[in-house]
Each structure stands twice: as structure tokens, then as C-alpha cells.
């Protein structure tokens, strides 16, 4: 029997089905998702996230088409088939303007490693049918994830999300942040206009921007077909954020930083299918049986010290500087040391591998003592088979992670000896880095570093991560010119690391898709 589990911080959206024993909505009496009423009420689609072996977050937003004010009653149901002939649970809740009419429930009592279909009903309308999947438990042969980041609405169309939606064999989408951008129209990119047109600062601003993003049909499709596992980066609040401020925030002009950060976190919790913590913590662990422990970090706003100037060698070398904070570092060490999974996969925001010719003070290069402490964790705890997933930098990289990549006595690029982990960097969905011409100049410079195995500095796209007990393969799928309504996606590269090696090797083909992918959630006409 399923129930709504109380989620901390869900003010104004409460379950009233403590045991799931009240009558369930009959599928025959549910309005069509394609009706005009349904489209008006559920303009922002559905989403799911944070899969556990026995639970998953379900999300939607209701638009009170006949006026707001009072609370809105919403029911939900979940089934083993897209036609809802095998409904396994249901519940009800109330939402209101207090949380922007968003709805989030933690549906538990589910079976591990199972695909489910879900739907919401309210105000005489029905949401699109969503498709989600719980995490497996016990022995697991294979997993597949899409890895994405950095979707600037102003820079074009979300082609990558549309292609991810069509990959029906995925277990989940790991989104590494910059899900949306705070800028106003015309500040950076002009392919599409923002709502509101100015930079977002207030509660109403952030809510309106999420609402705009979630009306995008390609993003809706990705959420409809797959559970998302998300962390924020900086643009969910303001560019180059740190724990006590941001480069794109001016005290006295845009208000107090703590107020803006609290607003950004509140709206993120309202609109994203993530389990909420009262203190705003997003670092957490998700288990995928004996194959993967997925460790999600916050390198942006939990414990990060102020970025130093790239020319301030003394500040950058300060051994006390941190990206994670002492508490998150201690948690990460304990998780790595205690993991018995074949692979430890770390999802985080900013690039960890060194780029000696170009110091990025916002990335781990600006916090070398913190990076060394991470390497020390792996060495001192004897942790192997670690894969770091990174977004933020709007480009594609495959990197052997080693403390001294240019020292031949410490790292052998031919054998991988001296490498402690590997890093996979996914490009932006739309956000740009260099032009194609600029990339032709800088890519050879990057590849002159022996630990950097692959780089593309201008194409947009995403990564498919294919995991077995023997190896983890990352395959890059890319496209150019996202401002065009249609683009051609290409398989660009694949690199894999094998158990016990902690190094990357190039492969000629992307891993084959699963032949037995579960049925898609039906599209809305």
C-alpha cells in the first residue's frame, strides 16, 4: 500500500492520506490529459526524482484557471502500466499560493528497480502521464544515466532534453546544475526572451522563471519520461555564487544576499523533484544496489569560500580554503570509506581536473588544498573506482584525476599509474563556451596536458553514462547551433574506465541501448 510520506518544508502542500486506504480514483473517470481544461490546469507538466528502492518523489503544478486564493485539492495515482489498469496506490493533497501551487509527494511502498506511471487530477483536469523508475536493490548488472547541465534559455532550444526524453532505457537523468539562469533578456544570448525580462531577484521573479522553463516542451518531455537527480550550481541563485555572496549580486542594490539565497532555495524546492531538508542541504547519497553509490555534492553554496583572484597566488594556496566545508568533507570521506558498491560516482558542479595553462579560480583549480584533501581521502581510505561527474564549464572533457599530472614520477599517462579517479565533464544543453574557431586554437593546448584525454570546447550536448560491474563508459552526444529549431545530433566520443584502473581509455562506439526499454509515457496531443 502506498502513502504520502511527509516531506520537510512542504508548507501548503500536505497529504491527507496517511495510509492510502481511501477510495482510489477510477481510471475510467479521469479527464483526458489532452483536453483543453487539462492543458490549462497542468501547464507545467509532471516530474519525478530522487529514486530510492522503495520510493520516488512525484511533482506537478496546478494553475488555478478560475482564480487563486483558496487551496486546491489534488489527487494522484501511480500504476504499473501507462493505461492505469493496474493502479497500485493513490493519495490526495492540498496546494495553495503559499508554495506557488506546486505539488510534491514522496510515494513510498514501491518495488525496487521498477518502472511506474503516475498522474495528478485537479480542478476538472488531468496531468500528463508521467513515467518514473525506482532504484534497484541487491545485485545489479547494468545502469544507464543521462548527465546534463547548463541550460541557458536565451541561447537556444533544448534539443538535448528532447533527445534524452527519447532514450527510454535510462534509469535516471543526473542534472549537475545551472538548470536555469538568472539573467535578463539581452544580457547573455538573444535566441529566446526571458520571463520576466529583467534579472530575477524577488520571490515572484524566481517563480516566474521556473514557470517559463517548465512550459518548454522539450524539458517537459525529459521530466515526463525520466526521474531527475539534481543539484544546483550558481545560476539557480546568481552567477559565481559562494556561501556568503555572488559575483552577480550587489548588496544595497539587489538587497541582502542571504535573503536572495533563501528565496532561490525556496523556489528550487518548490519546483524541483528533490527531497527537501530544512537546512537547505542538497548533498546526499542515492544507492543503486551493489553497482553504484551516487554521491551528490554542493561545491557552490554550502561551504565554499570566496573565489580568489586568479593572480592571487597566496590566497589560492591557503590550506584552509574550502569548496565543501568541513562537515561536507567529513561526510564525503565517510561515504567513500564505507561504500561497498562497485563504483563510487560523484555528481558535483565545477571542474576538478587541473588546466595548468588557464587557471579557473571558480573551479577546483582555485581551491587546490581542497582538491588535495579529496585525493588524500581516496589514498588514505584505499578507495578505488571513483568517477567524478561535472557540469558548469559548458564544454566536454575526459580527464584522469591525479595530484601531479605534469610530474612523470607521479603520473604515467600511458599506463594510468598515479591516477586516483576519473572525471567526466558534460557540456551545456545550450550554454556556450568558445566559438568553433576559438576552440580550434585552445583544444590543442588543453590536449597537450597528458591527463586530459578528450576535449570539445564549442559543441553543446549531454553524456550517457553506461555502468556495468566491469567498466563505466561515458559517451558524448553533441550538436551545434542550438538557436536553430532543428539540429543534427552526433556521437562525438566515448571513454571508459575499468575496475581497478582509475584511468580512461578511448572506445570507438557508444554502448548499445537496452533492447527491452519500458513503454514510454504517452505524449499529450
Short mmCIF file of C-alpha atoms in Angstrom, two decimals:
data_model
loop_
_atom_site.label_atom_id
_atom_site.label_comp_id
_atom_site.label_asym_id
_atom_site.label_seq_id
_atom_site.Cartn_x
_atom_site.Cartn_y
_atom_site.Cartn_z
CA UNK A 1 0.00 0.00 0.00
CA UNK A 2 1.35 3.41 -0.94
CA UNK A 3 1.18 6.55 1.10
CA UNK A 4 2.31 10.14 1.06
CA UNK A 5 5.32 10.49 3.28
CA UNK A 6 5.64 13.90 4.92
CA UNK A 7 8.42 15.94 3.34
CA UNK A 8 10.08 18.62 5.50
CA UNK A 9 9.45 22.11 4.23
CA UNK A 10 6.36 21.37 2.13
CA UNK A 11 4.27 24.16 3.61
CA UNK A 12 0.88 24.49 1.95
CA UNK A 13 1.12 21.08 0.26
CA UNK A 14 0.11 18.41 2.70
CA UNK A 15 -1.01 14.83 2.27
CA UNK A 16 -4.30 13.73 3.83
CA UNK A 17 -3.94 10.02 3.01
CA UNK A 18 -1.79 8.63 5.85
CA UNK A 19 -2.21 5.02 4.84
CA UNK A 20 -3.51 5.13 1.27
CA UNK A 21 -6.79 3.44 2.30
CA UNK A 22 -9.31 5.96 0.96
CA UNK A 23 -11.04 5.14 -2.36
CA UNK A 24 -8.76 5.49 -5.35
CA UNK A 25 -9.76 7.45 -8.44
CA UNK A 26 -11.04 5.12 -11.12
CA UNK A 27 -9.03 5.41 -14.30
CA UNK A 28 -12.20 5.44 -16.35
CA UNK A 29 -13.36 8.63 -14.64
CA UNK A 30 -10.14 10.59 -15.13
CA UNK A 31 -10.34 13.50 -17.58
CA UNK A 32 -8.22 13.28 -20.71
CA UNK A 33 -4.78 14.97 -20.40
CA UNK A 34 -5.35 16.24 -23.94
CA UNK A 35 -8.49 18.19 -23.06
CA UNK A 36 -8.29 21.96 -23.07
CA UNK A 37 -9.19 22.00 -19.38
CA UNK A 38 -6.36 19.62 -18.54
CA UNK A 39 -3.85 21.62 -20.58
CA UNK A 40 -4.88 24.81 -18.80
CA UNK A 41 -4.68 23.32 -15.30
CA UNK A 42 -1.44 21.37 -15.80
CA UNK A 43 0.55 23.78 -17.98
CA UNK A 44 3.90 22.80 -16.45
CA UNK A 45 3.77 19.05 -16.89
CA UNK A 46 4.92 16.47 -14.37
CA UNK A 47 8.25 15.39 -12.94
CA UNK A 48 9.77 12.81 -10.63
CA UNK A 49 13.09 12.46 -8.86
CA UNK A 50 15.41 11.18 -6.15
CA UNK A 51 14.59 7.49 -6.69
CA UNK A 52 15.03 5.10 -3.79
CA UNK A 53 14.45 1.33 -3.97
CA UNK A 54 11.02 1.80 -2.39
CA UNK A 55 10.09 5.44 -3.07
CA UNK A 56 10.26 8.32 -5.53
CA UNK A 57 9.29 11.99 -5.49
CA UNK A 58 6.34 12.93 -7.74
CA UNK A 59 5.77 16.57 -8.77
CA UNK A 60 3.39 18.78 -10.67
CA UNK A 61 1.99 22.31 -10.60
CA UNK A 62 -1.67 23.29 -10.76
CA UNK A 63 -2.72 26.53 -12.45
CA UNK A 64 -5.93 27.76 -10.76
CA UNK A 65 -7.68 28.69 -14.00
CA UNK A 66 -10.77 30.02 -12.21
CA UNK A 67 -8.78 32.26 -9.88
CA UNK A 68 -6.49 31.56 -6.96
CA UNK A 69 -6.72 32.30 -3.28
CA UNK A 70 -8.19 29.16 -1.75
CA UNK A 71 -6.32 25.90 -1.53
CA UNK A 72 -6.67 23.41 -4.36
CA UNK A 73 -7.34 19.73 -3.74
CA UNK A 74 -5.20 17.42 -5.88
CA UNK A 75 -5.28 13.64 -6.15
CA UNK A 76 -2.57 11.42 -7.55
CA UNK A 77 -2.30 7.81 -8.59
CA UNK A 78 0.52 5.51 -9.59
CA UNK A 79 0.34 2.33 -11.65
CA UNK A 80 2.41 -0.38 -13.26
CA UNK A 81 1.10 0.44 -16.73
CA UNK A 82 0.56 3.60 -18.75
CA UNK A 83 -3.16 2.84 -19.12
CA UNK A 84 -3.66 2.69 -15.33
CA UNK A 85 -5.35 -0.71 -15.39
CA UNK A 86 -3.02 -1.83 -12.58
CA UNK A 87 -3.14 1.05 -10.09
CA UNK A 88 -1.00 0.25 -7.06
CA UNK A 89 -1.59 3.36 -4.98
CA UNK A 90 -3.03 6.84 -4.72
CA UNK A 91 -3.37 9.80 -2.40
CA UNK A 92 -4.50 13.37 -2.11
CA UNK A 93 -3.05 16.70 -1.04
CA UNK A 94 -3.79 20.39 -0.87
CA UNK A 95 -1.69 23.08 -2.50
CA UNK A 96 -2.02 26.86 -2.49
CA UNK A 97 -0.33 30.13 -3.38
CA UNK A 98 1.93 29.64 -0.36
CA UNK A 99 4.03 27.27 -2.44
CA UNK A 100 3.08 28.61 -5.86
CA UNK A 101 0.51 25.83 -6.37
CA UNK A 102 3.26 23.25 -6.78
CA UNK A 103 2.64 19.72 -5.51
CA UNK A 104 5.21 17.26 -4.30
CA UNK A 105 4.69 13.87 -2.70
CA UNK A 106 7.06 11.11 -1.65
CA UNK A 107 5.33 7.98 -2.92
CA UNK A 108 6.66 5.02 -0.94
CA UNK A 109 5.93 1.33 -0.64
CA UNK A 110 7.22 0.74 -4.18
CA UNK A 111 9.17 -2.20 -5.59
CA UNK A 112 12.87 -1.78 -6.39
CA UNK A 113 14.10 -1.40 -9.96
CA UNK A 114 10.58 -0.99 -11.32
CA UNK A 115 9.06 1.40 -13.88
CA UNK A 116 5.87 3.15 -12.78
CA UNK A 117 3.40 5.56 -14.36
CA UNK A 118 1.74 8.37 -12.41
CA UNK A 119 -0.81 11.14 -12.85
CA UNK A 120 -2.39 14.06 -10.98
CA UNK A 121 -6.05 15.16 -11.12
CA UNK A 122 -7.40 18.58 -10.05
CA UNK A 123 -9.94 21.26 -10.99
CA UNK A 124 -11.60 19.05 -13.57
CA UNK A 125 -8.38 18.31 -15.41
CA UNK A 126 -5.73 15.60 -15.54
CA UNK A 127 -1.98 15.97 -15.86
CA UNK A 128 0.09 14.23 -18.50
CA UNK A 129 1.01 10.68 -17.50
CA UNK A 130 4.50 10.59 -16.08
CA UNK A 131 6.93 7.69 -16.19
CA UNK A 132 9.44 7.05 -13.42
CA UNK A 133 11.68 4.31 -12.11
CA UNK A 134 12.80 3.28 -8.64
CA UNK A 135 16.42 2.49 -7.84
CA UNK A 136 17.32 -1.20 -7.87
CA UNK A 137 18.50 -3.12 -4.82
CA UNK A 138 20.82 -6.09 -4.39
CA UNK A 139 22.77 -7.34 -7.38
CA UNK A 140 22.63 -5.06 -10.43
CA UNK A 141 24.06 -5.94 -13.85
CA UNK A 142 23.79 -2.61 -15.67
CA UNK A 143 22.71 1.01 -15.25
CA UNK A 144 22.32 3.89 -17.70
CA UNK A 145 22.12 7.58 -16.83
CA UNK A 146 21.97 10.76 -18.88
CA UNK A 147 24.20 13.51 -17.47
CA UNK A 148 23.28 17.12 -18.24
CA UNK A 149 23.83 20.71 -17.12
CA UNK A 150 23.69 24.37 -18.08
CA UNK A 151 20.52 25.18 -20.00
CA UNK A 152 20.51 28.88 -20.82
CA UNK A 153 17.05 29.61 -22.23
CA UNK A 154 18.36 32.69 -24.01
CA UNK A 155 20.91 30.69 -26.01
CA UNK A 156 18.51 28.41 -27.84
CA UNK A 157 16.25 25.41 -27.85
CA UNK A 158 16.57 22.44 -25.52
CA UNK A 159 17.41 19.84 -28.16
CA UNK A 160 19.37 17.77 -25.66
CA UNK A 161 16.39 17.35 -23.36
CA UNK A 162 14.26 16.18 -26.30
CA UNK A 163 16.87 13.55 -27.21
CA UNK A 164 17.21 12.47 -23.58
CA UNK A 165 13.43 12.03 -23.38
CA UNK A 166 13.59 9.63 -26.33
CA UNK A 167 16.18 7.41 -24.62
CA UNK A 168 13.70 5.14 -22.90
CA UNK A 169 16.32 2.78 -21.44
CA UNK A 170 17.69 5.29 -18.92
CA UNK A 171 17.45 4.72 -15.18
CA UNK A 172 17.59 8.45 -14.40
CA UNK A 173 18.86 11.85 -15.52
CA UNK A 174 21.64 13.33 -13.37
CA UNK A 175 21.44 17.12 -13.67
CA UNK A 176 24.52 18.90 -12.34
CA UNK A 177 23.13 22.41 -12.08
CA UNK A 178 22.51 25.67 -13.91
CA UNK A 179 19.07 24.25 -14.61
CA UNK A 180 18.02 27.83 -15.21
CA UNK A 181 19.71 31.23 -15.45
CA UNK A 182 19.00 34.39 -13.50
CA UNK A 183 19.93 36.91 -16.22
CA UNK A 184 17.54 39.26 -18.01
CA UNK A 185 16.79 39.27 -21.71
CA UNK A 186 19.68 40.53 -23.80
CA UNK A 187 22.31 40.21 -21.05
CA UNK A 188 23.77 36.98 -22.45
CA UNK A 189 22.30 35.44 -25.58
CA UNK A 190 19.27 36.52 -27.53
CA UNK A 191 17.79 33.46 -29.23
CA UNK A 192 14.82 33.46 -26.84
CA UNK A 193 13.41 36.06 -24.45
CA UNK A 194 13.26 35.55 -20.70
CA UNK A 195 10.23 35.90 -18.43
CA UNK A 196 10.41 38.19 -16.61
CA UNK A 197 12.58 40.20 -18.99
CA UNK A 198 14.75 41.57 -16.15
CA UNK A 199 17.21 39.72 -13.94
CA UNK A 200 15.37 37.67 -11.33
CA UNK A 201 15.75 38.75 -7.69
CA UNK A 202 12.39 38.50 -5.90
CA UNK A 203 10.23 35.52 -4.98
CA UNK A 204 7.82 36.33 -7.82
CA UNK A 205 10.76 36.65 -10.25
CA UNK A 206 12.25 33.23 -9.47
CA UNK A 207 8.84 31.56 -9.62
CA UNK A 208 8.07 33.14 -12.99
CA UNK A 209 11.40 31.99 -14.43
CA UNK A 210 10.89 28.37 -13.32
CA UNK A 211 7.37 28.52 -14.75
CA UNK A 212 8.74 29.66 -18.09
CA UNK A 213 11.32 26.87 -18.19
CA UNK A 214 8.76 24.25 -17.29
CA UNK A 215 6.46 25.30 -20.12
CA UNK A 216 9.22 24.33 -22.57
CA UNK A 217 8.00 21.17 -24.33
CA UNK A 218 11.43 19.56 -24.61
CA UNK A 219 12.18 19.98 -20.91
CA UNK A 220 8.67 18.77 -20.08
CA UNK A 221 9.28 15.65 -22.18
CA UNK A 222 12.53 14.80 -20.37
CA UNK A 223 10.85 15.15 -16.99
CA UNK A 224 7.82 13.18 -18.15
CA UNK A 225 9.86 10.15 -19.22
CA UNK A 226 12.61 10.00 -16.56
CA UNK A 227 13.27 10.69 -12.88
CA UNK A 228 15.76 13.52 -12.35
CA UNK A 229 18.52 13.60 -9.72
CA UNK A 230 19.52 17.24 -9.32
CA UNK A 231 21.95 19.59 -7.64
CA UNK A 232 22.12 23.33 -8.08
CA UNK A 233 25.11 25.32 -9.31
CA UNK A 234 25.34 29.11 -9.28
CA UNK A 235 22.76 30.39 -11.76
CA UNK A 236 19.89 28.96 -9.74
CA UNK A 237 20.73 31.88 -7.45
CA UNK A 238 23.31 34.21 -9.09
CA UNK A 239 26.49 33.85 -11.13
CA UNK A 240 29.66 32.77 -9.31
CA UNK A 241 27.90 32.31 -6.01
CA UNK A 242 29.68 31.29 -2.82
CA UNK A 243 28.36 30.74 0.69
CA UNK A 244 28.12 34.45 1.59
CA UNK A 245 27.61 36.19 -1.74
CA UNK A 246 27.88 36.10 -5.53
CA UNK A 247 29.71 37.95 -8.27
CA UNK A 248 26.34 38.79 -9.83
CA UNK A 249 24.81 40.27 -6.67
CA UNK A 250 25.27 43.78 -5.32
CA UNK A 251 24.37 44.39 -1.68
CA UNK A 252 22.33 47.55 -1.27
CA UNK A 253 21.10 47.40 -4.86
CA UNK A 254 19.61 43.91 -5.05
CA UNK A 255 19.06 43.51 -1.32
CA UNK A 256 20.76 41.24 1.21
CA UNK A 257 22.44 38.15 -0.23
CA UNK A 258 21.03 35.88 2.47
CA UNK A 259 17.51 36.92 1.51
CA UNK A 260 18.13 36.28 -2.18
CA UNK A 261 19.77 32.94 -1.50
CA UNK A 262 16.89 31.89 0.74
CA UNK A 263 14.41 32.87 -1.96
CA UNK A 264 16.31 30.94 -4.62
CA UNK A 265 16.45 27.85 -2.42
CA UNK A 266 12.77 28.10 -1.54
CA UNK A 267 11.69 28.24 -5.18
CA UNK A 268 14.12 25.47 -6.14
CA UNK A 269 12.46 23.28 -3.50
CA UNK A 270 9.02 24.20 -4.80
CA UNK A 271 9.75 23.46 -8.46
CA UNK A 272 12.30 20.63 -8.45
CA UNK A 273 11.57 16.93 -7.72
CA UNK A 274 14.07 16.74 -4.88
CA UNK A 275 13.64 15.63 -1.27
CA UNK A 276 13.83 18.68 0.94
CA UNK A 277 15.93 19.28 4.02
CA UNK A 278 15.02 22.02 6.48
CA UNK A 279 18.54 23.50 6.35
CA UNK A 280 18.63 23.63 2.54
CA UNK A 281 21.23 20.89 2.28
CA UNK A 282 21.38 19.13 -1.09
CA UNK A 283 24.44 16.91 -0.55
CA UNK A 284 23.16 13.39 -0.26
CA UNK A 285 23.69 9.76 -1.30
CA UNK A 286 21.49 7.58 -3.52
CA UNK A 287 22.14 3.83 -3.76
CA UNK A 288 21.76 1.77 -6.92
CA UNK A 289 22.15 -1.72 -5.49
CA UNK A 290 25.65 -3.16 -5.36
CA UNK A 291 26.69 -1.37 -8.57
CA UNK A 292 26.68 2.40 -7.83
CA UNK A 293 26.71 4.68 -4.85
CA UNK A 294 25.79 8.10 -6.26
CA UNK A 295 27.15 10.87 -4.03
CA UNK A 296 25.79 14.36 -4.78
CA UNK A 297 27.86 17.35 -3.59
CA UNK A 298 27.29 21.08 -3.15
CA UNK A 299 30.51 22.77 -4.25
CA UNK A 300 28.69 26.05 -4.74
CA UNK A 301 26.89 27.50 -1.73
CA UNK A 302 27.19 25.25 1.31
CA UNK A 303 30.79 25.70 2.42
CA UNK A 304 32.56 27.48 -0.44
CA UNK A 305 34.91 30.30 0.48
CA UNK A 306 35.05 33.44 -1.65
CA UNK A 307 36.74 32.96 -5.01
CA UNK A 308 40.25 34.41 -5.09
CA UNK A 309 41.67 36.42 -7.93
CA UNK A 310 43.45 34.15 -10.40
CA UNK A 311 46.59 36.23 -9.85
CA UNK A 312 46.49 35.98 -6.04
CA UNK A 313 48.82 33.02 -5.55
CA UNK A 314 48.94 33.42 -1.78
CA UNK A 315 45.17 33.32 -1.34
CA UNK A 316 44.73 30.38 -3.71
CA UNK A 317 47.42 28.41 -1.88
CA UNK A 318 45.80 28.98 1.55
CA UNK A 319 45.48 25.47 3.05
CA UNK A 320 42.33 26.43 4.95
CA UNK A 321 40.30 27.34 1.87
CA UNK A 322 37.39 25.04 1.13
CA UNK A 323 34.81 24.28 -1.53
CA UNK A 324 32.74 21.86 0.55
CA UNK A 325 33.04 22.97 4.16
CA UNK A 326 34.38 20.75 6.92
CA UNK A 327 31.07 19.00 7.57
CA UNK A 328 30.52 18.06 3.92
CA UNK A 329 34.14 16.93 3.58
CA UNK A 330 33.74 14.67 6.61
CA UNK A 331 30.50 13.27 5.20
CA UNK A 332 32.14 12.58 1.83
CA UNK A 333 35.07 10.78 3.47
CA UNK A 334 32.71 8.59 5.48
CA UNK A 335 30.59 7.78 2.41
CA UNK A 336 33.62 6.85 0.31
CA UNK A 337 35.22 4.79 3.07
CA UNK A 338 32.01 2.95 3.84
CA UNK A 339 30.85 2.26 0.30
CA UNK A 340 30.75 -1.36 -0.83
CA UNK A 341 29.37 -0.55 -4.28
CA UNK A 342 31.45 -1.45 -7.31
CA UNK A 343 31.53 2.21 -8.39
CA UNK A 344 31.52 5.43 -6.41
CA UNK A 345 30.03 8.09 -8.72
CA UNK A 346 30.27 11.69 -7.51
CA UNK A 347 27.94 14.28 -9.01
CA UNK A 348 29.19 17.83 -8.49
CA UNK A 349 29.32 21.22 -10.12
CA UNK A 350 32.76 22.58 -11.04
CA UNK A 351 35.75 21.11 -12.86
CA UNK A 352 38.16 19.17 -10.67
CA UNK A 353 40.94 18.35 -13.16
CA UNK A 354 43.83 20.79 -13.49
CA UNK A 355 44.22 23.08 -16.51
CA UNK A 356 47.74 24.43 -15.95
CA UNK A 357 47.61 26.94 -18.82
CA UNK A 358 44.35 28.53 -17.70
CA UNK A 359 43.58 28.88 -14.01
CA UNK A 360 39.83 28.92 -13.38
CA UNK A 361 39.59 30.34 -9.86
CA UNK A 362 35.90 29.39 -9.66
CA UNK A 363 36.71 25.68 -10.12
CA UNK A 364 38.79 23.28 -8.01
CA UNK A 365 41.90 24.91 -9.54
CA UNK A 366 41.09 27.90 -7.33
CA UNK A 367 40.94 25.64 -4.25
CA UNK A 368 43.97 23.32 -4.62
CA UNK A 369 44.14 22.47 -0.90
CA UNK A 370 40.53 21.25 -1.01
CA UNK A 371 41.31 19.15 -4.08
CA UNK A 372 44.36 17.66 -2.37
CA UNK A 373 42.22 16.75 0.64
CA UNK A 374 39.91 14.88 -1.74
CA UNK A 375 42.87 12.99 -3.20
CA UNK A 376 44.06 12.26 0.33
CA UNK A 377 40.65 10.78 1.16
CA UNK A 378 40.99 8.32 -1.71
CA UNK A 379 44.55 7.37 -0.79
CA UNK A 380 44.12 7.14 2.98
CA UNK A 381 40.84 5.23 2.80
CA UNK A 382 42.01 2.97 -0.02
CA UNK A 383 39.08 3.96 -2.26
CA UNK A 384 39.22 2.95 -5.93
CA UNK A 385 36.81 3.03 -8.85
CA UNK A 386 35.66 6.64 -8.43
CA UNK A 387 34.02 8.56 -11.28
CA UNK A 388 33.52 12.32 -10.88
CA UNK A 389 30.72 13.90 -12.94
CA UNK A 390 30.97 17.64 -13.62
CA UNK A 391 28.96 20.37 -15.33
CA UNK A 392 29.34 24.19 -15.19
CA UNK A 393 32.01 24.79 -17.84
CA UNK A 394 29.83 24.38 -20.99
CA UNK A 395 32.28 22.00 -22.67
CA UNK A 396 33.23 18.32 -22.88
CA UNK A 397 36.25 16.80 -21.11
CA UNK A 398 37.59 13.34 -20.20
CA UNK A 399 40.31 13.53 -17.54
CA UNK A 400 42.47 11.25 -15.41
CA UNK A 401 42.45 12.74 -11.91
CA UNK A 402 45.88 12.76 -10.31
CA UNK A 403 47.56 15.14 -7.84
CA UNK A 404 50.52 15.98 -10.10
CA UNK A 405 49.58 15.39 -13.75
CA UNK A 406 52.73 17.02 -15.19
CA UNK A 407 55.15 15.10 -12.97
CA UNK A 408 56.26 11.92 -14.79
CA UNK A 409 57.43 10.45 -11.50
CA UNK A 410 53.89 10.78 -10.08
CA UNK A 411 51.70 10.01 -13.09
CA UNK A 412 52.25 7.86 -16.17
CA UNK A 413 49.69 8.77 -18.86
CA UNK A 414 50.48 5.61 -20.79
CA UNK A 415 49.62 3.19 -18.01
CA UNK A 416 47.49 5.44 -15.81
CA UNK A 417 49.72 4.74 -12.82
CA UNK A 418 49.32 7.57 -10.33
CA UNK A 419 45.74 8.39 -11.29
CA UNK A 420 43.26 8.13 -8.42
CA UNK A 421 39.93 8.67 -10.19
CA UNK A 422 38.49 9.87 -13.48
CA UNK A 423 36.40 12.91 -14.38
CA UNK A 424 33.64 13.17 -16.98
CA UNK A 425 32.57 16.72 -17.87
CA UNK A 426 29.26 17.17 -19.66
CA UNK A 427 28.71 20.15 -21.99
CA UNK A 428 25.84 22.59 -21.65
CA UNK A 429 22.43 21.84 -23.07
CA UNK A 430 22.55 25.32 -24.65
CA UNK A 431 25.09 27.40 -22.70
CA UNK A 432 28.14 28.30 -24.83
CA UNK A 433 31.87 28.29 -24.14
CA UNK A 434 34.11 29.06 -27.15
CA UNK A 435 33.17 29.52 -30.79
CA UNK A 436 34.24 26.80 -33.21
CA UNK A 437 37.12 28.98 -34.40
CA UNK A 438 38.32 29.72 -30.88
CA UNK A 439 38.06 26.04 -29.99
CA UNK A 440 40.44 25.14 -32.82
CA UNK A 441 43.04 27.30 -31.09
CA UNK A 442 42.53 26.20 -27.49
CA UNK A 443 41.68 22.50 -27.80
CA UNK A 444 45.26 21.51 -28.81
CA UNK A 445 46.55 23.46 -25.81
CA UNK A 446 44.25 21.54 -23.47
CA UNK A 447 45.18 18.20 -25.04
CA UNK A 448 48.88 18.94 -24.55
CA UNK A 449 48.28 18.01 -20.92
CA UNK A 450 48.82 14.27 -20.50
CA UNK A 451 45.93 13.73 -18.08
CA UNK A 452 43.37 15.34 -20.43
CA UNK A 453 42.19 12.64 -22.82
CA UNK A 454 39.38 14.40 -24.67
CA UNK A 455 38.06 17.92 -25.03
CA UNK A 456 35.48 19.75 -27.12
CA UNK A 457 35.09 23.42 -26.30
CA UNK A 458 32.21 24.53 -28.51
CA UNK A 459 29.55 21.89 -29.13
CA UNK A 460 26.55 21.56 -26.81
CA UNK A 461 25.02 18.25 -25.72
CA UNK A 462 24.99 15.69 -22.92
CA UNK A 463 26.59 12.44 -21.77
CA UNK A 464 25.19 8.94 -21.49
CA UNK A 465 26.86 7.03 -18.65
CA UNK A 466 26.70 3.25 -19.07
CA UNK A 467 27.70 1.24 -15.99
CA UNK A 468 28.47 -2.44 -15.54
CA UNK A 469 30.47 -4.18 -12.83
CA UNK A 470 33.50 -4.28 -15.17
CA UNK A 471 33.54 -0.72 -16.52
CA UNK A 472 31.93 2.71 -16.73
CA UNK A 473 31.63 4.24 -20.19
CA UNK A 474 30.84 7.89 -20.90
CA UNK A 475 29.53 8.67 -24.39
CA UNK A 476 29.20 12.28 -25.56
CA UNK A 477 26.30 13.21 -27.84
CA UNK A 478 26.65 16.70 -29.28
CA UNK A 479 25.14 19.26 -31.64
CA UNK A 480 25.92 22.79 -32.77
CA UNK A 481 23.83 25.95 -33.16
CA UNK A 482 21.12 25.32 -30.54
CA UNK A 483 19.47 28.56 -31.63
CA UNK A 484 18.16 26.66 -34.67
CA UNK A 485 14.79 24.93 -34.21
CA UNK A 486 16.26 21.64 -35.51
CA UNK A 487 19.80 20.27 -35.21
CA UNK A 488 21.59 17.03 -36.03
CA UNK A 489 22.88 15.13 -33.02
CA UNK A 490 26.18 13.27 -33.44
CA UNK A 491 28.00 10.70 -31.38
CA UNK A 492 31.24 12.53 -30.62
CA UNK A 493 33.38 10.31 -28.39
CA UNK A 494 33.37 7.55 -25.79
CA UNK A 495 35.81 6.88 -22.97
CA UNK A 496 35.72 4.13 -20.36
CA UNK A 497 37.40 3.28 -17.08
CA UNK A 498 37.72 -0.32 -15.93
CA UNK A 499 37.60 -1.71 -12.41
CA UNK A 500 40.84 -1.20 -10.55
CA UNK A 501 42.44 1.07 -13.18
CA UNK A 502 41.35 4.66 -12.33
CA UNK A 503 42.18 5.77 -15.87
CA UNK A 504 40.30 6.49 -19.09
CA UNK A 505 40.65 4.69 -22.41
CA UNK A 506 39.02 5.74 -25.67
CA UNK A 507 36.35 3.48 -27.18
CA UNK A 508 35.09 3.63 -30.74
CA UNK A 509 31.36 3.20 -30.13
CA UNK A 510 28.80 4.17 -27.56
CA UNK A 511 27.44 1.27 -25.53
CA UNK A 512 24.38 -0.29 -27.11
CA UNK A 513 21.00 0.75 -25.83
CA UNK A 514 18.97 -1.74 -23.80
CA UNK A 515 16.67 -3.72 -26.08
CA UNK A 516 13.87 -4.05 -23.51
CA UNK A 517 13.18 -0.44 -22.50
CA UNK A 518 9.82 0.02 -20.72
CA UNK A 519 6.92 1.62 -22.55
CA UNK A 520 7.04 5.40 -22.90
CA UNK A 521 4.56 7.63 -21.14
CA UNK A 522 2.05 8.70 -23.78
CA UNK A 523 2.60 12.12 -25.35
CA UNK A 524 -0.08 14.76 -24.92
CA UNK A 525 -1.80 15.70 -28.15
#
